mmCIF file of C-alpha atoms and ligand atoms in Angstrom:
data_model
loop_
_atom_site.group_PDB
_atom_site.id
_atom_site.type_symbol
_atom_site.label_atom_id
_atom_site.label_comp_id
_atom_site.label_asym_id
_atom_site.label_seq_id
_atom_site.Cartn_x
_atom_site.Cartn_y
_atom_site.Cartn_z
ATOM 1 C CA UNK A 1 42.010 41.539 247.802
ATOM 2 C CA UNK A 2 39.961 42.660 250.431
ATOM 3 C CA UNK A 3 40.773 41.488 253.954
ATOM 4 C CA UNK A 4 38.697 41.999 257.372
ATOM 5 C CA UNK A 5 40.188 42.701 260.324
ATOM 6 C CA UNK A 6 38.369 41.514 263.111
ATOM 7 C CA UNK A 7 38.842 43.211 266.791
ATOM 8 C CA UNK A 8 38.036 40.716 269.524
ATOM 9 C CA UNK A 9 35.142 42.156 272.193
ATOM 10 C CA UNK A 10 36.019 41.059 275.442
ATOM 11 C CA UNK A 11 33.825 40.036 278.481
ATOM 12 C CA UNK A 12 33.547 42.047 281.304
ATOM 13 C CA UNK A 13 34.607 38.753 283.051
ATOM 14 C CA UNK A 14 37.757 38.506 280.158
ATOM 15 C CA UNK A 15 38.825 42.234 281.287
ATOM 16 C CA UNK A 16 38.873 41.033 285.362
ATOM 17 C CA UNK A 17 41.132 38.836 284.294
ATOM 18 C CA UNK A 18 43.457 41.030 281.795
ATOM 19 C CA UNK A 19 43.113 43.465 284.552
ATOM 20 C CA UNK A 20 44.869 40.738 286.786
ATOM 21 C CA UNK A 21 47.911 40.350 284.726
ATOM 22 C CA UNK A 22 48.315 43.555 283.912
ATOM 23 C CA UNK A 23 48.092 44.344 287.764
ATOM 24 C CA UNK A 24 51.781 42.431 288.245
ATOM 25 C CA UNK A 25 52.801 44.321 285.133
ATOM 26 C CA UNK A 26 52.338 47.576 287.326
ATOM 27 C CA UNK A 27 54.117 45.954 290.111
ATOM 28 C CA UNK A 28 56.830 45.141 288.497
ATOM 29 C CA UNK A 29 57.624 48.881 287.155
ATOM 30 C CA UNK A 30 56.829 49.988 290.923
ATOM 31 C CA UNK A 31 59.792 47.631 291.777
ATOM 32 C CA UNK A 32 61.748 48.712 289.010
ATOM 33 C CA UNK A 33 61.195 52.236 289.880
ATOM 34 C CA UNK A 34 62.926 51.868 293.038
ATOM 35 C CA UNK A 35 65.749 50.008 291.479
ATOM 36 C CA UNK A 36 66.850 51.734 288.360
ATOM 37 C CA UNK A 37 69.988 53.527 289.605
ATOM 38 C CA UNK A 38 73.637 54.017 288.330
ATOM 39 C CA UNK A 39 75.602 50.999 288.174
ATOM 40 C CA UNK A 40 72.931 48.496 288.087
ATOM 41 C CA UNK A 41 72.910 46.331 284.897
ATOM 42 C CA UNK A 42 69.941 45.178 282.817
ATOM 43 C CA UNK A 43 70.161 41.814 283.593
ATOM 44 C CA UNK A 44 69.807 42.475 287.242
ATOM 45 C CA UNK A 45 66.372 43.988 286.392
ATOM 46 C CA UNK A 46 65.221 41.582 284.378
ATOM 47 C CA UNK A 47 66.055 38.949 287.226
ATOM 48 C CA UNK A 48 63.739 40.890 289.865
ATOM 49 C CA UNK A 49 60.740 40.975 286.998
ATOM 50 C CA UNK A 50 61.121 37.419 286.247
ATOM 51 C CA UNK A 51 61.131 36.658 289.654
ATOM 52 C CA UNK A 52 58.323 39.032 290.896
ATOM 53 C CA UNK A 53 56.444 37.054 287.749
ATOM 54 C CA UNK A 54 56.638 33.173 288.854
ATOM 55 C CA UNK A 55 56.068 34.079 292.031
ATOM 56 C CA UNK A 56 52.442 35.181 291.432
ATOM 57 C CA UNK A 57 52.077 32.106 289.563
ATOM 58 C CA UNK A 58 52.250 33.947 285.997
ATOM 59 C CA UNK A 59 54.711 33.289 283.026
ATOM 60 C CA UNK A 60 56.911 35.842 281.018
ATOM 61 C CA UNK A 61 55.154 36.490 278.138
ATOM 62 C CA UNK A 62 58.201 38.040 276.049
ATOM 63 C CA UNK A 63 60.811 34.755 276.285
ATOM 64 C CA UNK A 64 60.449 32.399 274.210
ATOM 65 C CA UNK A 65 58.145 34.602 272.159
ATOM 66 C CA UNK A 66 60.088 34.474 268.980
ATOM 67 C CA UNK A 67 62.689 33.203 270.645
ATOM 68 C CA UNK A 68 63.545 36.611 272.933
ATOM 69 C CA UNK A 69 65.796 35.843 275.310
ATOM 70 C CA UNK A 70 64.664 37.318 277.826
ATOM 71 C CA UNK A 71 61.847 38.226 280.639
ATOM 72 C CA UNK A 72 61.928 42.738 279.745
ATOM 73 C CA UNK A 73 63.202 44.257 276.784
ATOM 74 C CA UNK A 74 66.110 46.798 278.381
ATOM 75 C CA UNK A 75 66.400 49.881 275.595
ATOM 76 C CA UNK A 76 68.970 52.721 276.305
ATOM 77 C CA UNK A 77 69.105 56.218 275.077
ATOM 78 C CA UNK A 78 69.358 55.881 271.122
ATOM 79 C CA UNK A 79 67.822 52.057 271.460
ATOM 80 C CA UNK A 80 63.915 52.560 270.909
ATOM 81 C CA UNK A 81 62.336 48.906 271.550
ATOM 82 C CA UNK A 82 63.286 45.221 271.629
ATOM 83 C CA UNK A 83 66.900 46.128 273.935
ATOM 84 C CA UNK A 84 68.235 42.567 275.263
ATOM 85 C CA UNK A 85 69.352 42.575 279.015
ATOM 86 C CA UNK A 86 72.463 41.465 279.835
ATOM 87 C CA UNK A 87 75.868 42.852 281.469
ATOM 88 C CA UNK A 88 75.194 46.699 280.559
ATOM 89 C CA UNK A 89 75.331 49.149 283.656
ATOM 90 C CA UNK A 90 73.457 51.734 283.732
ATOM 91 C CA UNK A 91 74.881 55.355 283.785
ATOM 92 C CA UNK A 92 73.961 58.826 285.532
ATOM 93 C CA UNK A 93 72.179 60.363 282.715
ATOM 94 C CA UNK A 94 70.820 57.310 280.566
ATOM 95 C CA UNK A 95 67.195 57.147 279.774
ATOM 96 C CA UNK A 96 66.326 53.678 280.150
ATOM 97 C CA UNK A 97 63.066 52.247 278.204
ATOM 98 C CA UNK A 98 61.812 49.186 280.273
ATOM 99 C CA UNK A 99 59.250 46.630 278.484
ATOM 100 C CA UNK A 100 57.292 43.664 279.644
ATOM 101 C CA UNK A 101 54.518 41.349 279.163
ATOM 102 C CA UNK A 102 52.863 38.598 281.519
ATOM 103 C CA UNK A 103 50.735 35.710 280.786
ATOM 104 C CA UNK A 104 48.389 34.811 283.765
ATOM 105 C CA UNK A 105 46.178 31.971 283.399
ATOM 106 C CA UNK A 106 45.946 32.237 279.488
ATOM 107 C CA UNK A 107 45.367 36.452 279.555
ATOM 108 C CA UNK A 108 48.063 38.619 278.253
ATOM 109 C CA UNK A 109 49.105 42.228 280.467
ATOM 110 C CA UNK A 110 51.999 44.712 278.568
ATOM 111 C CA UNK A 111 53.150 48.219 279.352
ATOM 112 C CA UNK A 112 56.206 50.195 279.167
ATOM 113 C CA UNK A 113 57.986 53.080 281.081
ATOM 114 C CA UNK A 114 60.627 55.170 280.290
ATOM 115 C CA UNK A 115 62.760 56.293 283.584
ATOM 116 C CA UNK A 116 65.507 58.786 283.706
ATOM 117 C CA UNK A 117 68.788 57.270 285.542
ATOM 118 C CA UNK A 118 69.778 60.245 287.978
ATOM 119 C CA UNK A 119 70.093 63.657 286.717
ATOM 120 C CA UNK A 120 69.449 63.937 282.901
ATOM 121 C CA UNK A 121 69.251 66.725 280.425
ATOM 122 C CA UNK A 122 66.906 68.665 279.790
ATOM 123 C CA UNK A 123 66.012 67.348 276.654
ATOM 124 C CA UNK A 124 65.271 64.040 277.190
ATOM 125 C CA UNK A 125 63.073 65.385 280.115
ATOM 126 C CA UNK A 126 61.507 67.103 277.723
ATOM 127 C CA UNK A 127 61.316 63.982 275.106
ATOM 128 C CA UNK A 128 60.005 61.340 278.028
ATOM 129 C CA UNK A 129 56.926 64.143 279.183
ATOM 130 C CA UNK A 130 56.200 64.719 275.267
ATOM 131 C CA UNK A 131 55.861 60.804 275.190
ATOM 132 C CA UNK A 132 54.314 59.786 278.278
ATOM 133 C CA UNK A 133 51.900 62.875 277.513
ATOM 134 C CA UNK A 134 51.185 61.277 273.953
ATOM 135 C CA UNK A 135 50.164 57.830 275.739
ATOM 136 C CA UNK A 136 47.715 60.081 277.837
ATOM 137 C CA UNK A 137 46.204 62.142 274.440
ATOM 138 C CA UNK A 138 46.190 58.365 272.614
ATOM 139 C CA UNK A 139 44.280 57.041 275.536
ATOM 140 C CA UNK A 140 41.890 60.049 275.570
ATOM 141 C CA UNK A 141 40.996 59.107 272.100
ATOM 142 C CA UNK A 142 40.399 55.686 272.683
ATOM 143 C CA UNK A 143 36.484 55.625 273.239
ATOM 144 C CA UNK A 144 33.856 54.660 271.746
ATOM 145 C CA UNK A 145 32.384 57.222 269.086
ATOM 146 C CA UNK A 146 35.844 57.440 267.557
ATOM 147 C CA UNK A 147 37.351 55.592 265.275
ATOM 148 C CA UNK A 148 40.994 53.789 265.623
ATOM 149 C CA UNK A 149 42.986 56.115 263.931
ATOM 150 C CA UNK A 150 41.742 59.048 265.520
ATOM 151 C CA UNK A 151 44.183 57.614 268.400
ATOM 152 C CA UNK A 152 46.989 57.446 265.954
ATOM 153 C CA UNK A 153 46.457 60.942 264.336
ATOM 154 C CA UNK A 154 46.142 62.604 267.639
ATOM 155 C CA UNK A 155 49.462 60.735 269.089
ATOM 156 C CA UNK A 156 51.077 61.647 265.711
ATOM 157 C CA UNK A 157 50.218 65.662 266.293
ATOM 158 C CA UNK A 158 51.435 65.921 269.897
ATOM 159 C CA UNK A 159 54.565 64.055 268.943
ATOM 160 C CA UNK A 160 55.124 66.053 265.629
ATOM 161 C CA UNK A 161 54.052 69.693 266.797
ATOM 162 C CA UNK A 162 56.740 68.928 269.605
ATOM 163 C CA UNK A 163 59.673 68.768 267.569
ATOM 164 C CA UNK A 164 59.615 65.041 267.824
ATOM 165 C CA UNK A 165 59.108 61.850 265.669
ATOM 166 C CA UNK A 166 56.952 58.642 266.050
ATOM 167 C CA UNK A 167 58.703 55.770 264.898
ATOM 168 C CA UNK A 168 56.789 53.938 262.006
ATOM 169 C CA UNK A 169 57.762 50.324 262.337
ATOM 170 C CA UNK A 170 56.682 49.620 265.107
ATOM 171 C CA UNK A 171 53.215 49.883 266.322
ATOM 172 C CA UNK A 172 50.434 49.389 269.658
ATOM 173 C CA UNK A 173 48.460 46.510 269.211
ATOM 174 C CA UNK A 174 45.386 44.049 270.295
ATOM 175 C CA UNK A 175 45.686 42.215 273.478
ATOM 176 C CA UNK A 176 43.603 39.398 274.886
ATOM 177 C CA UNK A 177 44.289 35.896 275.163
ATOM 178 C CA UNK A 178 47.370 36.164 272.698
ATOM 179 C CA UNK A 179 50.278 39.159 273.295
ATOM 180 C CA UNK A 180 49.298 40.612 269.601
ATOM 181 C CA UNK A 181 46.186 40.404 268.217
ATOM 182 C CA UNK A 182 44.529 42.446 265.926
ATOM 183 C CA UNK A 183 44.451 45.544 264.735
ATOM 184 C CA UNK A 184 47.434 47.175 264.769
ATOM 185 C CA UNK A 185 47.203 50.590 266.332
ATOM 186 C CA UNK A 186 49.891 52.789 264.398
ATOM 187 C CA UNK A 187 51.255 56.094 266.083
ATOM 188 C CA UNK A 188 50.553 57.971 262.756
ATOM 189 C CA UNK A 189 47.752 58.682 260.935
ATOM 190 C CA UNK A 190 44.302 59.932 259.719
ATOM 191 C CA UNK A 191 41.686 61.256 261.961
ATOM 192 C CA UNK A 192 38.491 59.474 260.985
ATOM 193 C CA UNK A 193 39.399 57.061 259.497
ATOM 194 C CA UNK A 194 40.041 53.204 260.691
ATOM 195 C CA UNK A 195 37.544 50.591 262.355
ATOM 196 C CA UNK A 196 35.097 52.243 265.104
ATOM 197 C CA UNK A 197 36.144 51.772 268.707
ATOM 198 C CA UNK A 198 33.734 49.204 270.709
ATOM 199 C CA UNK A 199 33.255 48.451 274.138
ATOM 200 C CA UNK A 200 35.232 45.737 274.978
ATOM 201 C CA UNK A 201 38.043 46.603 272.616
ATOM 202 C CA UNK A 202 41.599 45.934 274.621
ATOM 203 C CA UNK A 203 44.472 48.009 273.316
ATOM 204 C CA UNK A 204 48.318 48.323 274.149
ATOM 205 C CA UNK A 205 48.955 52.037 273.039
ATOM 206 C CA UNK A 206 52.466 52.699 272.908
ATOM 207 C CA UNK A 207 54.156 55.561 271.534
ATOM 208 C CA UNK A 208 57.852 54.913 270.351
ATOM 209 C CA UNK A 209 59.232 59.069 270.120
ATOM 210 C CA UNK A 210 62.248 59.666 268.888
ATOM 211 C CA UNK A 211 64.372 62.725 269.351
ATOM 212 C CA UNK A 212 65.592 62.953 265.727
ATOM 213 C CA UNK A 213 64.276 61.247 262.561
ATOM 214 C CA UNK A 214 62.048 58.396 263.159
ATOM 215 C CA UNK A 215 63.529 56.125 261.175
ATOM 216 C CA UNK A 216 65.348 52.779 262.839
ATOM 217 C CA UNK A 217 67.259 50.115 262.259
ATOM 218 C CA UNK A 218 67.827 46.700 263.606
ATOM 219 C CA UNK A 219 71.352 45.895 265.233
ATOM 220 C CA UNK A 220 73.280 42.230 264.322
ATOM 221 C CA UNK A 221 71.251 40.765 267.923
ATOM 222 C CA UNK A 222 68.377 40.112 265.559
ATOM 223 C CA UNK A 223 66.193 42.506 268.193
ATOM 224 C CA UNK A 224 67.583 45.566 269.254
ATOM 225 C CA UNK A 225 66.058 48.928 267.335
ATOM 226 C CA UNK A 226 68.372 51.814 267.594
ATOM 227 C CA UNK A 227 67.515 55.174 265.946
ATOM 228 C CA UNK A 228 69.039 55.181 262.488
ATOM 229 C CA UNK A 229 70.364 59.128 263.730
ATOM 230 C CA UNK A 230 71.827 57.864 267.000
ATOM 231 C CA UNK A 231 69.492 60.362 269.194
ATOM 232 C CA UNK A 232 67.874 59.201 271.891
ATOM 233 C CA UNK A 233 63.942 57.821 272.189
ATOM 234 C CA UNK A 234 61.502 57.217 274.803
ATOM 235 C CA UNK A 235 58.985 54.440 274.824
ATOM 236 C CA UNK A 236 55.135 54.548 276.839
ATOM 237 C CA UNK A 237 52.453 51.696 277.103
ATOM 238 C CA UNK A 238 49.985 50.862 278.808
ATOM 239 C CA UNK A 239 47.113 48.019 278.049
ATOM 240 C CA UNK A 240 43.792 49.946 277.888
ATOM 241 C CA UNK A 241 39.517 48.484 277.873
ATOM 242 C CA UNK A 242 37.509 50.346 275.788
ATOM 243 C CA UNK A 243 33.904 51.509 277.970
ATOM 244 C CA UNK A 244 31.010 53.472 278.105
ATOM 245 C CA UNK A 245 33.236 56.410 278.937
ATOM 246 C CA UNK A 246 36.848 57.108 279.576
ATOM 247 C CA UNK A 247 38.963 54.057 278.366
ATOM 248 C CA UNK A 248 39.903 51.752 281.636
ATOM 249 C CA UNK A 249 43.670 51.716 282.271
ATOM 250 C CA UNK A 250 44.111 47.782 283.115
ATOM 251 C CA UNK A 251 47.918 48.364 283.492
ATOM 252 C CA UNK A 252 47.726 50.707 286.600
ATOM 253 C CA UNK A 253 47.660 49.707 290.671
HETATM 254 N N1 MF3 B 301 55.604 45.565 273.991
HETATM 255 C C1 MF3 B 301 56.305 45.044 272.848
HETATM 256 C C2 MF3 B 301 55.317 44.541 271.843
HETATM 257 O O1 MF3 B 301 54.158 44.510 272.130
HETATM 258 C C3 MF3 B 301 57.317 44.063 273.259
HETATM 259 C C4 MF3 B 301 57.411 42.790 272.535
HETATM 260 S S1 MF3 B 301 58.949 42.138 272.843
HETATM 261 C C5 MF3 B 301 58.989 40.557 272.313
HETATM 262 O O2 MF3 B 301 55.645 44.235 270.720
HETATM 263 F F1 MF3 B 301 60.051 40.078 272.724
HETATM 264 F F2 MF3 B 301 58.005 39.897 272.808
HETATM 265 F F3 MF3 B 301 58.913 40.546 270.997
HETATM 266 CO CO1 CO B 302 53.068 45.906 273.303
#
């Protein structure tokens, strides 16, 4: 069986509005930013982006979303995505993976960050620039001419000729008037290949990299994806428009 996979094309009137929530997306991780510290726990930053979200008049777009708890996924060192706050501190040295999604008026803004907590080794330095650079070579790729994969491939080489892994099961994705929509936007695979990129396209790129295999597993929480090694991984999105030119970052001040 043959099935189509349709990619939405937004309005440039659609994209003012994505760019809106994605705007208190980026104000949130400027918060966060200044708060991430030793000794603060993950629910305490989840309270300030679940605040800093009703107060513009928005909604949380991860709780309640099949049933997660909460307003951010909160993943630590060897937790890649999906990391429930709660009474955790964070420690001099942690890398600390910091998710959300907000629903303003009916349009959907996501992006992640991946901030070091004091001084950290030099290897996860290393394994947050090798992501965050991989967002930036994704993004790159994302215009039109190319096709969708050429995204993933070129993610997939950075990561790989780094020493590092993308993690397979989880994936970037369409984003529009729903938090997923189609396609899904793989950090692995063939250049060439895939649906051709349109103006209007909106993508959330992110790039989970691990520092050892990429394979994962689920803990008992029903959510939280560790590595299945135990080494550490770093996590980068941001929601991206598809133009004429350079792909619009929508998740950006
Ligand atoms: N950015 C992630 C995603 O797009 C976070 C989803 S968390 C969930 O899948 F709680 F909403 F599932
Ligand atoms: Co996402």
């Amino acid at each position: 069986m043959h099935t189509m996979v349709v990619i939405e094309i937004k309005s440039s009137r659609e994209i003012e509005q994505l760019k809106k929530s994605n705007a208190i997306v980026a104000e949130i991780f400027e918060k966060l930013k200044k708060t991430v510290a030793s000794g603060v726990t993950t629910r305490e930053l989840d309270r300030i982006a679940e605040e800093m979200i009703l107060k513009r008049g928005a909604i949380p777009a991860f709780k309640g979303y099949r049933n997660y708890p909460a307003t951010l996924c909160v993943s630590i060192n060897e937790e890649v995505v999906h990391g429930i706050p709660g009474p955790r501190r964070l420690k001099e040295g942690d890398i600390v993976s910091i998710d959300v999604g907000v629903n303003l008026n009916g349009y959907f803004g996501d992006a992640a960050i991946t901030l070091p907590v004091g001084e950290i080794d030099q290897k996860a330095k290393r394994l947050m620039e090798v992501t965050e650079k991989a967002l930036q070579i994704g993004i790159e790729m994302a215009r039109v001419g190319n096709r969708l994969y050429d995204i993933s491939h070129a993610i997939q080489k950075w990561v790989e000729s780094n020493g590092f892994s993308v993690v397979r099961d989880f994936v970037g994705h369409g984003i529009g008037k729903s938090l997923h929509e189609e396609p899904q936007i793989p950090n692995f695979g063939s250049a060439g290949q895939g649906p051709r990129l349109e103006k209007g396209m909106v993508f959330a790129l992110e790039p989970m990299v691990n520092e050892g295999t990429h394979e994962v597993k689920i803990l008992s929480d029903g959510w939280t994806v560790v590595t299945a090694d135990g080494k550490r991984s770093a996590h980068f999105e941001h929601t991206i428009a598809i133009t004429d030119g350079k792909a619009e970052i929508l998740s950006m001040l």
